[in-house]
mmCIF file of C-alpha atoms in Angstrom:
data_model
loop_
_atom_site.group_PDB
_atom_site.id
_atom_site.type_symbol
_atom_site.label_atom_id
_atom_site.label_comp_id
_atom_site.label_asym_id
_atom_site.label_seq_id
_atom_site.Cartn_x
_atom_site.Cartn_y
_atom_site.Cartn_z
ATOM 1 C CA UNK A 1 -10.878 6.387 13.430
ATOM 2 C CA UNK A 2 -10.057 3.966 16.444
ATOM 3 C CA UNK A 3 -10.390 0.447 16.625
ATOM 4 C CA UNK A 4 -13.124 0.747 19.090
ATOM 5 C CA UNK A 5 -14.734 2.918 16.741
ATOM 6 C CA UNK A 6 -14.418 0.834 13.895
ATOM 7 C CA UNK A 7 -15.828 -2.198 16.217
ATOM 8 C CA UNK A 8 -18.903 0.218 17.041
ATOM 9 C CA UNK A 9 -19.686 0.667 13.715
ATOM 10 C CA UNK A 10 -18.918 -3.042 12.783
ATOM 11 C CA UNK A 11 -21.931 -4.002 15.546
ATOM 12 C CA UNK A 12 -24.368 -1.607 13.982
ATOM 13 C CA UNK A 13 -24.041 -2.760 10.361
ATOM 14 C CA UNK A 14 -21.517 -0.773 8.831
ATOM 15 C CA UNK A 15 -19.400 -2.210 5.731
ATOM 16 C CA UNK A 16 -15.973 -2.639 6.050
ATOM 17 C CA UNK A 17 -14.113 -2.320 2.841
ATOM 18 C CA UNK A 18 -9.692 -3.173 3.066
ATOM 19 C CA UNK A 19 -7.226 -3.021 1.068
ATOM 20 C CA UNK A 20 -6.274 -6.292 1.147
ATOM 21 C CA UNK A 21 -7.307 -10.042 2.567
ATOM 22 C CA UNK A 22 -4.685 -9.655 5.405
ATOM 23 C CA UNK A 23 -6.579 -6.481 6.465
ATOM 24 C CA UNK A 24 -9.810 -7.806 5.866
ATOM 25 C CA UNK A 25 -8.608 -10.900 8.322
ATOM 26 C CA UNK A 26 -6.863 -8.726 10.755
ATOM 27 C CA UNK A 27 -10.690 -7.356 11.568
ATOM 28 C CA UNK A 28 -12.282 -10.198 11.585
ATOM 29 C CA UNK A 29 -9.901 -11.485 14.139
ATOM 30 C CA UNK A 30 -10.418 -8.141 15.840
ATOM 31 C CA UNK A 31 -14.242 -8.057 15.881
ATOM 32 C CA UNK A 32 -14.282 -11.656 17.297
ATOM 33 C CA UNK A 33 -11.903 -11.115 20.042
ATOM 34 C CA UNK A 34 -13.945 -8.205 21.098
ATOM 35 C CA UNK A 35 -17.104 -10.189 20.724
ATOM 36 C CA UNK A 36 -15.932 -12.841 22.612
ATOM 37 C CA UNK A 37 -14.034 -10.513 25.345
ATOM 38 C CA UNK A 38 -17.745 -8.920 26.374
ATOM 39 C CA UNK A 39 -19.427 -12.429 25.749
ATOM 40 C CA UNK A 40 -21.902 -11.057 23.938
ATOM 41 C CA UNK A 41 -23.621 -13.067 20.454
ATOM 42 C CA UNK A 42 -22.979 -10.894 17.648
ATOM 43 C CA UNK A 43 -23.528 -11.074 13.539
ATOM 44 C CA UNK A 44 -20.758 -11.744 11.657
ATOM 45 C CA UNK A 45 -19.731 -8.615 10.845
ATOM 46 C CA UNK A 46 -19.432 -7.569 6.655
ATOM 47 C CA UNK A 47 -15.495 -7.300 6.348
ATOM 48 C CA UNK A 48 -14.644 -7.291 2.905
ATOM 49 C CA UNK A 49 -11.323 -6.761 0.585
ATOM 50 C CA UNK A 50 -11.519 -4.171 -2.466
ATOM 51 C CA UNK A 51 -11.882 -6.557 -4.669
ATOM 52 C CA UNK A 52 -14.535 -8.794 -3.421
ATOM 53 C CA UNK A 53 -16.665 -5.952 -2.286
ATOM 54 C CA UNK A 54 -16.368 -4.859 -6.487
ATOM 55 C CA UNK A 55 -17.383 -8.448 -7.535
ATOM 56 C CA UNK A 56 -20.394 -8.802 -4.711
ATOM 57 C CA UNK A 57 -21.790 -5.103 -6.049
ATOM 58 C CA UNK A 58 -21.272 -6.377 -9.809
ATOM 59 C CA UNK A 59 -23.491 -9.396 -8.532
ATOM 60 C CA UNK A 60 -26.086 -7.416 -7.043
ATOM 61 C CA UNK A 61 -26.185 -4.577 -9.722
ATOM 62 C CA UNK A 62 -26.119 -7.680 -12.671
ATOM 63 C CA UNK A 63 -28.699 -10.031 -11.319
ATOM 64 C CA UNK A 64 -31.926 -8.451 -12.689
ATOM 65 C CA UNK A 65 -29.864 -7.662 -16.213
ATOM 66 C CA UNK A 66 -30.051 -10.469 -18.832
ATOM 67 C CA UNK A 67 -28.117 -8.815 -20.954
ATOM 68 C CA UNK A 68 -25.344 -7.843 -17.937
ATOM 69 C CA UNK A 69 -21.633 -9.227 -19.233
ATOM 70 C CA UNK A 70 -20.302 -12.234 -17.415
ATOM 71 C CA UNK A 71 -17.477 -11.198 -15.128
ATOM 72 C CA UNK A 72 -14.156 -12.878 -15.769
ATOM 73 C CA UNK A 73 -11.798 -13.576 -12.957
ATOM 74 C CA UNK A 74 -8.464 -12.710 -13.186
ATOM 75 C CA UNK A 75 -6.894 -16.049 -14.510
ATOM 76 C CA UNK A 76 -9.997 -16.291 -17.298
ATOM 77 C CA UNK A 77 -9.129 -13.118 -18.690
ATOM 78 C CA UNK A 78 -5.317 -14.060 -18.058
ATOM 79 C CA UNK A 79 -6.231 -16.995 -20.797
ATOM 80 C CA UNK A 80 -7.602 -14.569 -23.384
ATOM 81 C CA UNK A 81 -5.291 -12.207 -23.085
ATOM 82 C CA UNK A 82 -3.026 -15.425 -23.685
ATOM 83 C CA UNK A 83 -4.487 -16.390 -26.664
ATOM 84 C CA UNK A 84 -4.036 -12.925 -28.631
ATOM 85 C CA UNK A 85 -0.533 -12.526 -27.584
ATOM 86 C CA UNK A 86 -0.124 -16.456 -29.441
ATOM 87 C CA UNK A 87 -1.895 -15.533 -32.504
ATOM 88 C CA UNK A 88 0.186 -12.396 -32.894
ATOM 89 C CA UNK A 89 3.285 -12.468 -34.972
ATOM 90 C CA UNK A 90 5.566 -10.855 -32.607
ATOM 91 C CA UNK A 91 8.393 -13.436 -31.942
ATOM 92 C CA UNK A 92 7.780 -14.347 -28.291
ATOM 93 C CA UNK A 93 9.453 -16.846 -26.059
ATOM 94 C CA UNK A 94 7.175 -16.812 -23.157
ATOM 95 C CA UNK A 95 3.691 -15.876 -24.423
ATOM 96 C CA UNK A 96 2.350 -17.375 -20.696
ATOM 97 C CA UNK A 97 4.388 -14.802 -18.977
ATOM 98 C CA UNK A 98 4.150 -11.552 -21.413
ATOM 99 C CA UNK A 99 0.267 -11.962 -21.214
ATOM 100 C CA UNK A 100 0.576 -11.516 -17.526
ATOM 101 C CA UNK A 101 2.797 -8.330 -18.199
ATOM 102 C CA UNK A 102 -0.150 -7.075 -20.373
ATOM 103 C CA UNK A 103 -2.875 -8.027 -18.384
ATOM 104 C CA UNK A 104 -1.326 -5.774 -15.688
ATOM 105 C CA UNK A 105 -0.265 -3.141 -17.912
ATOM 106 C CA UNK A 106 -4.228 -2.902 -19.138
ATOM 107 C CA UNK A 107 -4.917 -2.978 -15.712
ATOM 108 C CA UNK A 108 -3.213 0.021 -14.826
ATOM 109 C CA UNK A 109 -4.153 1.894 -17.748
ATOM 110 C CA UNK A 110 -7.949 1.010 -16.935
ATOM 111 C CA UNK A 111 -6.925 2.555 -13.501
ATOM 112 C CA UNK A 112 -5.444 5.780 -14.582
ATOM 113 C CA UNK A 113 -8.308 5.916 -17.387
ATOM 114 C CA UNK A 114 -5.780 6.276 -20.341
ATOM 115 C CA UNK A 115 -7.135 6.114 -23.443
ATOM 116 C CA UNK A 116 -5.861 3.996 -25.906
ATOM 117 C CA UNK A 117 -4.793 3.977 -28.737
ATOM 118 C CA UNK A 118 -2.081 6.482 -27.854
ATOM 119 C CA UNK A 119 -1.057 8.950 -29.943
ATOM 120 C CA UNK A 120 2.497 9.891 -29.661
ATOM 121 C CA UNK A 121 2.714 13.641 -31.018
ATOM 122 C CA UNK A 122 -0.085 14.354 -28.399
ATOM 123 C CA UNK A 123 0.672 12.359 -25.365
ATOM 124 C CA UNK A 124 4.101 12.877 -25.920
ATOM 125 C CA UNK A 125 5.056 8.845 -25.663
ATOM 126 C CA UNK A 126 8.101 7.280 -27.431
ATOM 127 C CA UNK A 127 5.853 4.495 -28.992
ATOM 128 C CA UNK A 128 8.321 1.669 -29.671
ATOM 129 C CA UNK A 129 7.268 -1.657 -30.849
ATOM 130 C CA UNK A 130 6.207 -3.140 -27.464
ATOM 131 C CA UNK A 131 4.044 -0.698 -27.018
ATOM 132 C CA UNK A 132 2.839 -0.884 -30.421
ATOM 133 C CA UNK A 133 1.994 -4.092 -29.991
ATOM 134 C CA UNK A 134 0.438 -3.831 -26.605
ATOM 135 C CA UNK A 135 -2.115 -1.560 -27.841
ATOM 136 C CA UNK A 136 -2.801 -3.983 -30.649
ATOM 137 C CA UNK A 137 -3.375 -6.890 -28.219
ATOM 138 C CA UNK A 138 -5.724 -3.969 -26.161
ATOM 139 C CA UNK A 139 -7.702 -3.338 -28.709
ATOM 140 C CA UNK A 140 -8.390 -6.984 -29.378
ATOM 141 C CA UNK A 141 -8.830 -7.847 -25.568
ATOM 142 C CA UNK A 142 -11.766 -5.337 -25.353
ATOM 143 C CA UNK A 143 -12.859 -5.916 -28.669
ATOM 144 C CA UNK A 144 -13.383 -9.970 -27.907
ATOM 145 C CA UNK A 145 -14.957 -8.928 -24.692
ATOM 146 C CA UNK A 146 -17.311 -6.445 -26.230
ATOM 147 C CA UNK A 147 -17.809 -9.268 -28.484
ATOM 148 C CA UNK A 148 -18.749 -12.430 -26.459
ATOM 149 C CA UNK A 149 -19.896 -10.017 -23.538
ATOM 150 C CA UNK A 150 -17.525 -10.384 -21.369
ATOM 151 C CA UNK A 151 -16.437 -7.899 -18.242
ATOM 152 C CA UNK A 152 -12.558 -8.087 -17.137
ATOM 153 C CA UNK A 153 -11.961 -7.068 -13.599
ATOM 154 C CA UNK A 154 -9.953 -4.529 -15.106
ATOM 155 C CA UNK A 155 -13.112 -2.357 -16.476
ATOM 156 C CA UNK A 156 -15.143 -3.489 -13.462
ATOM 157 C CA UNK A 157 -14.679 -0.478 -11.396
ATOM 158 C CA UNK A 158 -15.954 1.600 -14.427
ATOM 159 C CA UNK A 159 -19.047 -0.743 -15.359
ATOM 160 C CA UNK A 160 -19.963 -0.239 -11.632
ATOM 161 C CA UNK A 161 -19.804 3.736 -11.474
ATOM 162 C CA UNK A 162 -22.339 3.711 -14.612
ATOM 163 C CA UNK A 163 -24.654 1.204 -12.699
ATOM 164 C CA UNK A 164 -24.800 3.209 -9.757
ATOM 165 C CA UNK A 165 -25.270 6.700 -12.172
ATOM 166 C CA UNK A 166 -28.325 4.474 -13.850
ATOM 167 C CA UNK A 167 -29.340 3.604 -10.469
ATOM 168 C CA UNK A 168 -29.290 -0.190 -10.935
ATOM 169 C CA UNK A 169 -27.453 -0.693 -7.576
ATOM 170 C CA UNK A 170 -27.435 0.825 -4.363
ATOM 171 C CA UNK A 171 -24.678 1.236 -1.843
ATOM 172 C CA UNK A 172 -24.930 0.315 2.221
ATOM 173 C CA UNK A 173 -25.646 3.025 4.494
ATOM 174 C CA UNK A 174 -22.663 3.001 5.768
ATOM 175 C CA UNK A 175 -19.719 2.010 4.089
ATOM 176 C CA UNK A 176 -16.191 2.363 6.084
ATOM 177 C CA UNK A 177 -12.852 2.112 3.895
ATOM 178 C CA UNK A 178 -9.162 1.427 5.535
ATOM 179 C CA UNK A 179 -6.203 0.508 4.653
ATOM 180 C CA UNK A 180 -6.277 2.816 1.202
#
Protein backbone atom coordinates (compact mmCIF):
# COMPACT_ATOMS: atom_id res chain seq x y z
CA UNK A 1 0.00 0.00 0.00
CA UNK A 2 1.46 3.60 -0.73
CA UNK A 3 1.71 6.38 1.45
CA UNK A 4 -0.80 8.25 -0.50
CA UNK A 5 -2.94 5.40 -0.08
CA UNK A 6 -2.55 5.04 3.42
CA UNK A 7 -3.24 9.04 3.70
CA UNK A 8 -6.58 8.34 1.62
CA UNK A 9 -7.72 5.99 3.87
CA UNK A 10 -6.45 7.99 6.97
CA UNK A 11 -9.01 11.03 5.62
CA UNK A 12 -11.93 8.68 5.34
CA UNK A 13 -11.74 7.13 8.81
CA UNK A 14 -9.71 4.21 8.57
CA UNK A 15 -7.67 2.89 11.77
CA UNK A 16 -4.21 2.80 11.68
CA UNK A 17 -2.71 0.15 13.82
CA UNK A 18 1.79 0.13 14.04
CA UNK A 19 4.01 -1.72 15.35
CA UNK A 20 5.48 0.59 17.39
CA UNK A 21 5.19 4.46 18.81
CA UNK A 22 7.96 5.55 16.31
CA UNK A 23 5.68 4.23 13.51
CA UNK A 24 2.66 5.40 14.95
CA UNK A 25 4.56 9.07 15.07
CA UNK A 26 6.14 8.72 11.74
CA UNK A 27 2.23 8.92 10.38
CA UNK A 28 1.12 11.32 12.29
CA UNK A 29 3.89 13.50 11.11
CA UNK A 30 3.00 12.23 7.66
CA UNK A 31 -0.77 12.88 7.72
CA UNK A 32 -0.11 16.46 9.00
CA UNK A 33 2.38 17.42 6.48
CA UNK A 34 0.00 16.32 3.86
CA UNK A 35 -2.82 18.11 5.56
CA UNK A 36 -1.07 21.08 5.82
CA UNK A 37 0.66 20.80 2.16
CA UNK A 38 -3.15 20.95 0.49
CA UNK A 39 -4.30 23.44 3.32
CA UNK A 40 -7.11 21.69 3.89
CA UNK A 41 -8.79 21.23 7.90
CA UNK A 42 -8.75 17.68 8.58
CA UNK A 43 -9.62 15.25 11.83
CA UNK A 44 -6.96 14.03 13.58
CA UNK A 45 -6.52 11.00 12.11
CA UNK A 46 -6.76 7.46 14.58
CA UNK A 47 -2.96 6.35 14.48
CA UNK A 48 -2.43 3.96 17.04
CA UNK A 49 0.54 1.47 18.32
CA UNK A 50 -0.33 -2.39 18.94
CA UNK A 51 -0.50 -1.99 22.18
CA UNK A 52 -2.64 0.95 22.80
CA UNK A 53 -5.09 -0.04 20.17
CA UNK A 54 -5.34 -3.62 22.62
CA UNK A 55 -5.86 -1.47 25.80
CA UNK A 56 -8.51 1.17 24.01
CA UNK A 57 -10.59 -2.19 22.66
CA UNK A 58 -10.21 -3.78 26.31
CA UNK A 59 -11.80 -0.32 27.41
CA UNK A 60 -14.53 -0.35 25.09
CA UNK A 61 -15.32 -4.17 25.26
CA UNK A 62 -15.02 -3.80 29.52
CA UNK A 63 -17.06 -0.73 30.14
CA UNK A 64 -20.61 -2.21 30.26
CA UNK A 65 -19.02 -5.45 32.33
CA UNK A 66 -18.98 -5.04 36.15
CA UNK A 67 -17.53 -7.98 36.60
CA UNK A 68 -14.69 -7.24 33.58
CA UNK A 69 -10.94 -7.72 35.31
CA UNK A 70 -8.99 -4.55 35.85
CA UNK A 71 -6.17 -4.34 33.34
CA UNK A 72 -2.70 -4.11 34.79
CA UNK A 73 -0.02 -2.19 33.03
CA UNK A 74 3.10 -3.58 32.50
CA UNK A 75 5.06 -2.25 35.63
CA UNK A 76 1.81 -3.32 38.01
CA UNK A 77 2.03 -6.73 36.96
CA UNK A 78 5.98 -6.30 36.95
CA UNK A 79 5.31 -5.74 40.97
CA UNK A 80 3.35 -8.97 41.39
CA UNK A 81 5.27 -10.94 39.53
CA UNK A 82 7.96 -9.35 42.00
CA UNK A 83 6.42 -10.31 44.94
CA UNK A 84 6.13 -14.23 44.15
CA UNK A 85 9.60 -14.47 42.96
CA UNK A 86 10.47 -12.84 46.91
CA UNK A 87 8.31 -15.20 48.69
CA UNK A 88 9.82 -18.14 46.86
CA UNK A 89 12.70 -19.99 48.35
CA UNK A 90 14.89 -20.06 45.42
CA UNK A 91 18.14 -18.22 46.50
CA UNK A 92 18.00 -15.07 44.35
CA UNK A 93 20.25 -12.07 44.24
CA UNK A 94 18.26 -9.81 42.11
CA UNK A 95 14.57 -10.70 42.59
CA UNK A 96 13.82 -6.93 40.81
CA UNK A 97 15.56 -8.08 37.74
CA UNK A 98 14.59 -12.03 37.47
CA UNK A 99 10.86 -10.90 37.74
CA UNK A 100 11.41 -8.89 34.65
CA UNK A 101 13.03 -12.08 32.99
CA UNK A 102 9.74 -13.89 33.93
CA UNK A 103 7.39 -11.41 33.15
CA UNK A 104 8.78 -11.61 29.58
CA UNK A 105 9.21 -15.19 29.50
CA UNK A 106 5.17 -15.45 30.43
CA UNK A 107 4.80 -13.05 27.91
CA UNK A 108 6.07 -14.99 25.22
CA UNK A 109 4.59 -18.11 26.24
CA UNK A 110 1.07 -16.25 26.35
CA UNK A 111 2.13 -15.35 22.71
CA UNK A 112 2.98 -18.70 21.36
CA UNK A 113 -0.11 -20.11 23.50
CA UNK A 114 2.06 -22.74 25.40
CA UNK A 115 0.48 -24.39 27.90
CA UNK A 116 1.86 -24.65 31.10
CA UNK A 117 2.66 -26.66 33.21
CA UNK A 118 5.00 -28.43 30.80
CA UNK A 119 5.43 -31.79 30.72
CA UNK A 120 8.80 -32.94 29.76
CA UNK A 121 8.29 -36.63 28.32
CA UNK A 122 5.65 -34.96 25.99
CA UNK A 123 6.98 -31.65 24.97
CA UNK A 124 10.22 -33.01 24.91
CA UNK A 125 11.83 -30.03 27.32
CA UNK A 126 14.92 -30.57 29.56
CA UNK A 127 13.02 -29.12 32.65
CA UNK A 128 15.84 -27.91 34.91
CA UNK A 129 15.24 -26.02 38.01
CA UNK A 130 14.73 -22.54 36.47
CA UNK A 131 12.25 -23.67 34.62
CA UNK A 132 10.80 -25.53 37.36
CA UNK A 133 10.52 -22.72 39.16
CA UNK A 134 9.25 -20.44 36.50
CA UNK A 135 6.26 -22.47 36.05
CA UNK A 136 5.73 -22.37 39.78
CA UNK A 137 5.85 -18.54 39.86
CA UNK A 138 3.25 -18.95 36.49
CA UNK A 139 0.98 -20.71 38.08
CA UNK A 140 0.83 -18.33 41.00
CA UNK A 141 0.87 -15.14 38.70
CA UNK A 142 -2.40 -16.33 37.01
CA UNK A 143 -3.67 -17.86 39.94
CA UNK A 144 -3.47 -14.27 42.03
CA UNK A 145 -4.90 -12.68 38.98
CA UNK A 146 -7.75 -15.09 38.62
CA UNK A 147 -7.99 -14.38 42.18
CA UNK A 148 -8.22 -10.56 42.76
CA UNK A 149 -9.48 -10.24 39.02
CA UNK A 150 -6.90 -8.98 37.52
CA UNK A 151 -5.96 -8.99 33.49
CA UNK A 152 -2.02 -8.83 32.63
CA UNK A 153 -1.28 -7.39 29.27
CA UNK A 154 0.15 -10.61 28.67
CA UNK A 155 -3.42 -12.54 28.41
CA UNK A 156 -4.97 -9.38 26.95
CA UNK A 157 -4.82 -10.35 23.40
CA UNK A 158 -6.67 -13.63 24.38
CA UNK A 159 -9.42 -11.94 26.74
CA UNK A 160 -10.07 -9.74 23.63
CA UNK A 161 -10.54 -12.60 20.91
CA UNK A 162 -13.30 -14.16 23.39
CA UNK A 163 -15.01 -10.66 23.68
CA UNK A 164 -15.22 -10.20 20.15
CA UNK A 165 -16.45 -14.27 19.71
CA UNK A 166 -19.24 -13.16 22.55
CA UNK A 167 -19.80 -10.14 20.61
CA UNK A 168 -19.19 -7.65 23.44
CA UNK A 169 -17.00 -5.43 21.15
CA UNK A 170 -16.95 -4.47 17.73
CA UNK A 171 -14.08 -3.63 15.45
CA UNK A 172 -13.82 -0.27 12.99
CA UNK A 173 -14.76 -0.67 9.53
CA UNK A 174 -11.72 -0.36 8.47
CA UNK A 175 -8.81 -1.24 10.27
CA UNK A 176 -5.22 -0.84 8.39
CA UNK A 177 -2.09 -2.67 10.08
CA UNK A 178 1.79 -1.76 9.14
CA UNK A 179 4.77 -2.18 10.29
CA UNK A 180 4.02 -6.12 11.40
Amino acid sequence: MSTQEVLQALREGALLVTVNNRLARHWRGQFTQAATAERALWNAPQILPWGAWLRRLWDEASWLDADAPLLLDASQAALVWQKIIERDDAPLLQARATARLAQDAWRLAQDWQISMPFNAQVDALECDEDVLHFQLWAETFAAECTKRGWLDEARLSAALLDALAAGSMVLPARVLLLGF
